[in-house]
mmCIF file of C-alpha atoms in Angstrom:
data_model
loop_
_atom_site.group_PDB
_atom_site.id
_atom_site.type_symbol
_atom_site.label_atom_id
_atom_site.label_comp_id
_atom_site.label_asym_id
_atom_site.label_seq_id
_atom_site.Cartn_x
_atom_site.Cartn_y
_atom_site.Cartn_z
ATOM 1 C CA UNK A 1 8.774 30.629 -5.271
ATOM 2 C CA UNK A 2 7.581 26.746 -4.836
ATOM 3 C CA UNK A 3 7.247 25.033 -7.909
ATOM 4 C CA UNK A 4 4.024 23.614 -8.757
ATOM 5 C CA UNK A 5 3.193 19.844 -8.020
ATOM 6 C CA UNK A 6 1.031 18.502 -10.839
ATOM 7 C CA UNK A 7 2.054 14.888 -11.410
ATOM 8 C CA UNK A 8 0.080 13.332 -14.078
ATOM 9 C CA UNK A 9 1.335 9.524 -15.078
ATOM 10 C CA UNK A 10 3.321 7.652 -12.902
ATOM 11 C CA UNK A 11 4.293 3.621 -12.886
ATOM 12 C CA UNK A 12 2.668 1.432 -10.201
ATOM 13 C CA UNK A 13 5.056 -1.235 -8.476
ATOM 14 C CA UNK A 14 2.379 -2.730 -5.920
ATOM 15 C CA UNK A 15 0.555 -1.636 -3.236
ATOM 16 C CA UNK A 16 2.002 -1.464 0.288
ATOM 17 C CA UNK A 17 -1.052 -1.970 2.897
ATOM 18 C CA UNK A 18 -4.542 -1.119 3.230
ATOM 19 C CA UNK A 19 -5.904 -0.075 6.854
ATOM 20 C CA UNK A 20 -9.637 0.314 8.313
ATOM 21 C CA UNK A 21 -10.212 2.571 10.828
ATOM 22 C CA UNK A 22 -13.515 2.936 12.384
ATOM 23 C CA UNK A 23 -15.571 6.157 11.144
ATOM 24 C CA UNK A 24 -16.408 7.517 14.297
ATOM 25 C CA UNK A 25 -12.929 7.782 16.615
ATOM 26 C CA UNK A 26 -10.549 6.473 13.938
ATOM 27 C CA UNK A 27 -9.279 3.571 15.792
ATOM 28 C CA UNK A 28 -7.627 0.441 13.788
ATOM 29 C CA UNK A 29 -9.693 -2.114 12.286
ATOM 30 C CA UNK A 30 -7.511 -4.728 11.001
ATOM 31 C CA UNK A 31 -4.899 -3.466 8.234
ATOM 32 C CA UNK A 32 -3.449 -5.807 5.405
ATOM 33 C CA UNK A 33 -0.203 -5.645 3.845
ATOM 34 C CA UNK A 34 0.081 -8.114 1.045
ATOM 35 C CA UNK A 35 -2.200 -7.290 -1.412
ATOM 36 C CA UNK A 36 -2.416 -8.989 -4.543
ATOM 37 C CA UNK A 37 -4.833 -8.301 -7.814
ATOM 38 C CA UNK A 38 -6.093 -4.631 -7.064
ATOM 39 C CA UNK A 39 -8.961 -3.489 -9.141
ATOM 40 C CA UNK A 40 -11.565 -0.370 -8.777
ATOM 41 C CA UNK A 41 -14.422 -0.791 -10.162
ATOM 42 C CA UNK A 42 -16.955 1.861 -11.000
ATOM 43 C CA UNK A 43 -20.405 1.687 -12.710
ATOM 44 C CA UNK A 44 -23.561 3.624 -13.385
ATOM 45 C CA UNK A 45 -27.091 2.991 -13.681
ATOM 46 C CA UNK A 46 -28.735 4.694 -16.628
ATOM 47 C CA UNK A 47 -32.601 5.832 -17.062
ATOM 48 C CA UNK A 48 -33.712 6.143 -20.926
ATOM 49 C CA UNK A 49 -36.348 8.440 -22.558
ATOM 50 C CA UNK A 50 -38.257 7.344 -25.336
ATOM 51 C CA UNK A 51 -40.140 8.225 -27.823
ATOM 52 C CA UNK A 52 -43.788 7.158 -28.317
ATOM 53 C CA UNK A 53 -42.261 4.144 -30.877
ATOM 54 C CA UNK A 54 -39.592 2.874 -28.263
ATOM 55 C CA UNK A 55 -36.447 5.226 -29.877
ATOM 56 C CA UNK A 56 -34.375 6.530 -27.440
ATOM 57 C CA UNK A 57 -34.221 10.426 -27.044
ATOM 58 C CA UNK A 58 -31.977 10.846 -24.674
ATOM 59 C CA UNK A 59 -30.311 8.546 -21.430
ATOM 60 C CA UNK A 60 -30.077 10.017 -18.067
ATOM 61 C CA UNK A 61 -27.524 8.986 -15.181
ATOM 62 C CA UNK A 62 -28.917 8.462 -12.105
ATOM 63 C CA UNK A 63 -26.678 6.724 -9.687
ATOM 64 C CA UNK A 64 -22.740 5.830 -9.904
ATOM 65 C CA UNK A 65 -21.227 2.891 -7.975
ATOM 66 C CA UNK A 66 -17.960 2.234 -6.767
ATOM 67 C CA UNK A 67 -16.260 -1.047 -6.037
ATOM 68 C CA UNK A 68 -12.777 -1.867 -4.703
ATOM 69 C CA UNK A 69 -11.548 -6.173 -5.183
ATOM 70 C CA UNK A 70 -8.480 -7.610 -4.152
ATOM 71 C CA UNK A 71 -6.725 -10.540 -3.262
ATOM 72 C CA UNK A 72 -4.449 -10.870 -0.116
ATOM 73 C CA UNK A 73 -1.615 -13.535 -0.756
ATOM 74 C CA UNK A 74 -2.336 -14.881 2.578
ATOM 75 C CA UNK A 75 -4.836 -16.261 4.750
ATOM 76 C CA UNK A 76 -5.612 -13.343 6.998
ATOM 77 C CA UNK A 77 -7.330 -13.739 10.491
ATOM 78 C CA UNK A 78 -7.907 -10.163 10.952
ATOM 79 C CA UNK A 79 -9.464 -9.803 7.585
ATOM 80 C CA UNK A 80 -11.667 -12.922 8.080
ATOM 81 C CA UNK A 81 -13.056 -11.625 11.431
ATOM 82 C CA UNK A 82 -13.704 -8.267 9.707
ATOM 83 C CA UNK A 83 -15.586 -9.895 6.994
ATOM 84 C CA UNK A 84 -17.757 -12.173 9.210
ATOM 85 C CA UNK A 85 -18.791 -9.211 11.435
ATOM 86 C CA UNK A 86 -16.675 -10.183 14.676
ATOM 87 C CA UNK A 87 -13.643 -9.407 16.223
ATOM 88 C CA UNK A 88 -10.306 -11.893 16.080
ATOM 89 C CA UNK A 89 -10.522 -13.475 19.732
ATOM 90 C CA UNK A 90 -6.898 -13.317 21.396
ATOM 91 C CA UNK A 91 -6.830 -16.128 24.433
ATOM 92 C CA UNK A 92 -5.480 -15.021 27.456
ATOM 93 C CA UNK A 93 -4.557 -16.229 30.935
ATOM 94 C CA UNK A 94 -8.129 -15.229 32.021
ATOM 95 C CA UNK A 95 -10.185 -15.535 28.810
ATOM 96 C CA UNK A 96 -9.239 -18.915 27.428
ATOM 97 C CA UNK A 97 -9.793 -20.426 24.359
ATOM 98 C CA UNK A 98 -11.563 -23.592 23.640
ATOM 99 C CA UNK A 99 -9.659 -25.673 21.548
ATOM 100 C CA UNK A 100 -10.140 -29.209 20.024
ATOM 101 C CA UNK A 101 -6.787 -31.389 20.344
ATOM 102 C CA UNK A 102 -5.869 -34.135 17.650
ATOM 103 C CA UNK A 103 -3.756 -36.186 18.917
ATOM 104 C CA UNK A 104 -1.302 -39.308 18.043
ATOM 105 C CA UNK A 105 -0.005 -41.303 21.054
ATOM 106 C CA UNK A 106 2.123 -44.281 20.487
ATOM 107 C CA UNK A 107 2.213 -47.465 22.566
ATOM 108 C CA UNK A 108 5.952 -47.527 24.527
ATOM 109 C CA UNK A 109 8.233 -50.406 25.127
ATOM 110 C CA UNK A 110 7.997 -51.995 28.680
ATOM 111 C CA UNK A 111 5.852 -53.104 31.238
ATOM 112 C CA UNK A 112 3.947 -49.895 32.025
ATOM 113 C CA UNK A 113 2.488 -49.214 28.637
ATOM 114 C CA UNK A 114 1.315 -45.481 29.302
ATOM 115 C CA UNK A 115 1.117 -42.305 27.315
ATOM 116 C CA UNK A 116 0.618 -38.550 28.932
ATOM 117 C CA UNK A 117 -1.433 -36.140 26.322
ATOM 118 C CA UNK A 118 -0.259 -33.158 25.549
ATOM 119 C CA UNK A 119 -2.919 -30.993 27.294
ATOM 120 C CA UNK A 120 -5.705 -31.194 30.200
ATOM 121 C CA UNK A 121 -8.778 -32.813 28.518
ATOM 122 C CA UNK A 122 -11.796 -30.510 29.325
ATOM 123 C CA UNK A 123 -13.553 -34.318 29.370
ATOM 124 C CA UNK A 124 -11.807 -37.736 30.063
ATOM 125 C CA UNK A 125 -11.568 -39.171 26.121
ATOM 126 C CA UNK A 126 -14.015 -42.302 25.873
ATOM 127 C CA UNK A 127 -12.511 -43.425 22.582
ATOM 128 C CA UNK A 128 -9.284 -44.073 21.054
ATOM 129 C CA UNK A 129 -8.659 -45.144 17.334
ATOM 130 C CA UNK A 130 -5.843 -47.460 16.366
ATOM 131 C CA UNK A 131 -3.754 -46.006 13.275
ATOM 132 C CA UNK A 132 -3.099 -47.951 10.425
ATOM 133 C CA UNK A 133 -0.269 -47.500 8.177
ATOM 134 C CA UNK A 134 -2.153 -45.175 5.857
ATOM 135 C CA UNK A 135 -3.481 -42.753 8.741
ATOM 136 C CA UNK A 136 -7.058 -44.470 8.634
ATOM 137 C CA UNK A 137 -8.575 -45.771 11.606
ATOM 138 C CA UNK A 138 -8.729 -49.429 12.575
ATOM 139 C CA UNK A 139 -9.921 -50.705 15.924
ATOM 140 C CA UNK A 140 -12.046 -48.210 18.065
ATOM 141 C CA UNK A 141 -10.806 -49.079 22.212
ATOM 142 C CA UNK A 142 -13.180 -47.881 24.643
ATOM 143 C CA UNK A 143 -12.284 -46.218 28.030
ATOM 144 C CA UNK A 144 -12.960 -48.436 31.140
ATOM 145 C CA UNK A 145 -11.817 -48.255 34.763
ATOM 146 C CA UNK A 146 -9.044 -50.169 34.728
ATOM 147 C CA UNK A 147 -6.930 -51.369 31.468
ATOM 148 C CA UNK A 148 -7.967 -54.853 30.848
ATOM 149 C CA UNK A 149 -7.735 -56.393 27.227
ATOM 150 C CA UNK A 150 -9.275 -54.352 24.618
ATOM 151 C CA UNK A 151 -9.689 -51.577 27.234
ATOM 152 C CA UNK A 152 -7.914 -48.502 27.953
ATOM 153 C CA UNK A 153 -7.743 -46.299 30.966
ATOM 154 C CA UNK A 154 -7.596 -42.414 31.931
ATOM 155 C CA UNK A 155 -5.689 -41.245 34.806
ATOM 156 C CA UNK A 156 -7.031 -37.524 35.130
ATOM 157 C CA UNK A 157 -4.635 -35.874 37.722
ATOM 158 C CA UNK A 158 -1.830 -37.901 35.876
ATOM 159 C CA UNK A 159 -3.204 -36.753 32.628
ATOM 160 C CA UNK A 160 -2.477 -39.953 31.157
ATOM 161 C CA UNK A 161 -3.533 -42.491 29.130
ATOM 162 C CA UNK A 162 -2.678 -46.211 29.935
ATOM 163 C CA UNK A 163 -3.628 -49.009 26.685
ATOM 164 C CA UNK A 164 -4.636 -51.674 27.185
ATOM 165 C CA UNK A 165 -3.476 -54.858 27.947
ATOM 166 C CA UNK A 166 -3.385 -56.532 24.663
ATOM 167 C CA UNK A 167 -1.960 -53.434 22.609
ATOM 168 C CA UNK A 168 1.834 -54.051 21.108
ATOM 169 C CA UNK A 169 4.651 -51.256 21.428
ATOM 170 C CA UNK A 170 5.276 -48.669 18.836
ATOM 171 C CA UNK A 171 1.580 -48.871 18.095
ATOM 172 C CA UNK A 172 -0.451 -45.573 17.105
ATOM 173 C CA UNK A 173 -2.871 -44.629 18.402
ATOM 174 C CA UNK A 174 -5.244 -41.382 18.112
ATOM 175 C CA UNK A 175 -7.405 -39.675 20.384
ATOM 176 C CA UNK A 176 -9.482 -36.438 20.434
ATOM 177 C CA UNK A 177 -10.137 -34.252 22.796
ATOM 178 C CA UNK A 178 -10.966 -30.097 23.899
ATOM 179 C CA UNK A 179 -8.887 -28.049 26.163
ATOM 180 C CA UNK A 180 -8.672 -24.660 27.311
ATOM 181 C CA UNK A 181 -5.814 -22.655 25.635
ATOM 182 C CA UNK A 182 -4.304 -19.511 26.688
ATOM 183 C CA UNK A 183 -2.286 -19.042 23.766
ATOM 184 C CA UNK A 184 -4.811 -19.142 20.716
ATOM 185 C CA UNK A 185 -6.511 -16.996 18.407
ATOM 186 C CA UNK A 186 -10.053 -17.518 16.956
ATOM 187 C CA UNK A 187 -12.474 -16.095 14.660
ATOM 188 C CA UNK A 188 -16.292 -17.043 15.088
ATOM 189 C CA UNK A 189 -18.684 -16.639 12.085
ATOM 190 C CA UNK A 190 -22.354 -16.712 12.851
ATOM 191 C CA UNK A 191 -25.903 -15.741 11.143
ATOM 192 C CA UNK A 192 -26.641 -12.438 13.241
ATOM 193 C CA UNK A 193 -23.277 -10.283 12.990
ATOM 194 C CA UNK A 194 -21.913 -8.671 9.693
ATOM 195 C CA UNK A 195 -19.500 -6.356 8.438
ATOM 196 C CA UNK A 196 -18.937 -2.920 10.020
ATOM 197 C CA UNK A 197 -18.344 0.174 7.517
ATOM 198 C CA UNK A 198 -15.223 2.563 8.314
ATOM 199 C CA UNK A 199 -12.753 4.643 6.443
ATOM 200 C CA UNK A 200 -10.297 2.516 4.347
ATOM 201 C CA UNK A 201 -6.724 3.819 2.919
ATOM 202 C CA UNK A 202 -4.873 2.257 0.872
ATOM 203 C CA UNK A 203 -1.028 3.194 0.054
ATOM 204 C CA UNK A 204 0.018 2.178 -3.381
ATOM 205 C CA UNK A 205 4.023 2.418 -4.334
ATOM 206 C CA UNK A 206 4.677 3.856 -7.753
ATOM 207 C CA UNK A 207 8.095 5.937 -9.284
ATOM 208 C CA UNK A 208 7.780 8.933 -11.832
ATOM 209 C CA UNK A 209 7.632 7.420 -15.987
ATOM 210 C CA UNK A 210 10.795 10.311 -16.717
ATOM 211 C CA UNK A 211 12.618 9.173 -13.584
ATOM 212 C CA UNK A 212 12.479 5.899 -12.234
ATOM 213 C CA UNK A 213 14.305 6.275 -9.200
ATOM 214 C CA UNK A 214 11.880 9.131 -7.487
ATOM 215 C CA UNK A 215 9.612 7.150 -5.856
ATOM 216 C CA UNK A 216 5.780 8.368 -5.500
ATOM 217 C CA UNK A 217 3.130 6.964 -3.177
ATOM 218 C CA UNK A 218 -0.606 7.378 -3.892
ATOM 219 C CA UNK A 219 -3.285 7.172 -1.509
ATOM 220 C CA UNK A 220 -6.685 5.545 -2.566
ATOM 221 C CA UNK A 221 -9.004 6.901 0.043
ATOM 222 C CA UNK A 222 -12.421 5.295 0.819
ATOM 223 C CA UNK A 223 -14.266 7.840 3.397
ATOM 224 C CA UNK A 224 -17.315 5.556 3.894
ATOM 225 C CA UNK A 225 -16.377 1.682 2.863
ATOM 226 C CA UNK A 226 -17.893 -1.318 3.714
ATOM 227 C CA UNK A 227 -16.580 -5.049 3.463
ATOM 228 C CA UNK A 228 -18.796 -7.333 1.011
ATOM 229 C CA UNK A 229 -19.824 -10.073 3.587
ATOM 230 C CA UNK A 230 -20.038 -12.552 0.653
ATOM 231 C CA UNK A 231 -16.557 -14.751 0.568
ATOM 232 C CA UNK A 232 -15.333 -17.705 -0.655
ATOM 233 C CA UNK A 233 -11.825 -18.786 0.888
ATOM 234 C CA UNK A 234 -9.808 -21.972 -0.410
ATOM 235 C CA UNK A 235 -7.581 -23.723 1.969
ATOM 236 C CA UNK A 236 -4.977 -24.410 0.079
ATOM 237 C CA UNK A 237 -1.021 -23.597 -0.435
ATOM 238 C CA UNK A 238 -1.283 -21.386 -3.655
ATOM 239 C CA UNK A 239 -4.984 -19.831 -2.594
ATOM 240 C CA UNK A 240 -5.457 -16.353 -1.694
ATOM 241 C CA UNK A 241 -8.063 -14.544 0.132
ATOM 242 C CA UNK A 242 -9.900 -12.598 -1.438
ATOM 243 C CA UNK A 243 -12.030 -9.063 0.118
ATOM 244 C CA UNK A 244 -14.361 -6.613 -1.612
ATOM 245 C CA UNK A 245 -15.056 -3.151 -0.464
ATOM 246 C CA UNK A 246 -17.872 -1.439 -1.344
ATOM 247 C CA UNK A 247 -17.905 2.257 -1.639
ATOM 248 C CA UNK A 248 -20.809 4.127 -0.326
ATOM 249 C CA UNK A 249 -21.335 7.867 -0.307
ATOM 250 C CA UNK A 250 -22.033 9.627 3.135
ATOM 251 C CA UNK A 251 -25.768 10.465 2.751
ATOM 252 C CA UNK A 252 -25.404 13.629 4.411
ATOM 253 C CA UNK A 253 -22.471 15.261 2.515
ATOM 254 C CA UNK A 254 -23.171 17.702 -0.339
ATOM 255 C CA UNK A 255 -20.464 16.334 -2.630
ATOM 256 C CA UNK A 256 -21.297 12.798 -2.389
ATOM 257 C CA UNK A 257 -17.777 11.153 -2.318
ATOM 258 C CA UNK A 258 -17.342 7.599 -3.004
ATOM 259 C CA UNK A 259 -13.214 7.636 -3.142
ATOM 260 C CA UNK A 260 -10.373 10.183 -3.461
ATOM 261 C CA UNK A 261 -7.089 9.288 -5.059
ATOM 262 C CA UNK A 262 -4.392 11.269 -3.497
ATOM 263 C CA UNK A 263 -0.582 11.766 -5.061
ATOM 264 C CA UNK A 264 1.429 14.153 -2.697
ATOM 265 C CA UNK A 265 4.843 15.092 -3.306
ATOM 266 C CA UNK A 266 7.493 13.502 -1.473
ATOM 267 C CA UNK A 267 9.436 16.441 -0.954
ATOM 268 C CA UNK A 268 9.323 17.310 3.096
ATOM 269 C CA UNK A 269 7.863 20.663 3.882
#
């Protein structure tokens, strides 16, 4: 005879990953795995009847709400597309990227005072900026057809920049350009496109209170979620990005679910 499964407490260690997969074929999303500050939120909104002096009789519950917030520990590009609506752009040999290059060229020893960039310009650079000793920009030198004093030159099948005449070596120099990468990634955030809803699951690691070393992992299942489009990210080393998922019932099912929290038994059957 099996023995009945009915866990009740257990300790939480941290939760392992959270994946999105679209609500119509189940394909992946994006999925996160470093998860930081988990917290479920759920409210209700509450109608009062009163009497003819303003005493309440009785309050009525009309509609429940549920909200899942979290911070991931890193910047995630997946996550970001998600919440802008758009899809993380992968470059490729054929689909290319469009990438800005900032670049710091320094003035060589010798006659031939020449520098090759680092990539194809998509345009010849009309401007470089000398570099002073705190990174700020001194002199602007314009491009011209030949490198004469104060001017530089562009050789574009040589890909290469030649100072000019009256620039001194180990000078630096910076210069801006685009090229077309086929090894980036991008994410695009615009005014028309916003997030799509899905089915999120989230697996959360935990071990039984009486036995520390039997593990237990809980699912937090979201049938009909939706990313909160509203973000605020911080660039920084110690910033995290945070996501909010809001939880919406499926109009057309009888029960209404918002979330299901799911604790099977880690015995194989």
């Amino acid at each position: 005879m099996n023995k009945t499964y009915d866990v009740n407490n257990f300790a939480i260690d941290h939760v392992l990953r959270g994946i999105m997969t679209s609500a119509s074929d189940g394909s992946l999303m994006w999925s996160i795995n470093q998860i930081s500050e988990p917290s479920l939120s759920v409210t209700t909104e509450s109608t009062e009847a009163v009497d003819a002096l303003g005493a309440r009789i009785i309050e009525f519950d009309r509609a429940k709400k549920a909200e899942f917030s979290a911070q991931n520990s890193l910047f995630d590009l997946s996550l970001y597309a998600a919440q802008q609506g758009s899809g993380k752009e992968v470059a490729t040999e054929t689909k290319k990227v469009t990438v800005p290059a900032f670049e710091t060229i320094v003035v060589p020893d010798g006659e031939t005072k020449s520098a090759k960039l680092a990539h194809k310009p998509n345009t010849a650079p009309t401007e470089i900026y000398y570099m002073k000793g705190d990174d700020t920009f001194g002199k602007v030198v314009k491009c011209g057809d030949a490198a004469a004093e104060g001017v530089f030159a562009y050789n574009e099948a040589a890909q290469e920049i030649t100072f000019h005449t009256d620039a001194a070596s180990g000078d630096q120099y910076f210069v801006q350009y685009e090229y077309e990468a086929k090894q980036a990634v991008a994410v695009t955030g615009d005014a028309i496109n916003f997030p799509k809803a899905g089915r999120f699951v989230m697996e959360v690691l935990g071990s039984d209170i009486c036995d520390p070393s039997t593990l237990i992992h809980a699912y937090v299942i979201f049938p009909n979620a939706k990313l909160d489009a509203n973000v605020d990210v911080s660039f920084t080393t110690d910033g995290k990005h945070p996501f909010k998922i809001k939880a919406n019932p499926d109009y057309c099912d009888r029960e209404k679910v918002l979330f299901k929290i799911i604790v099977p038994s880690e015995e194989t059957e």
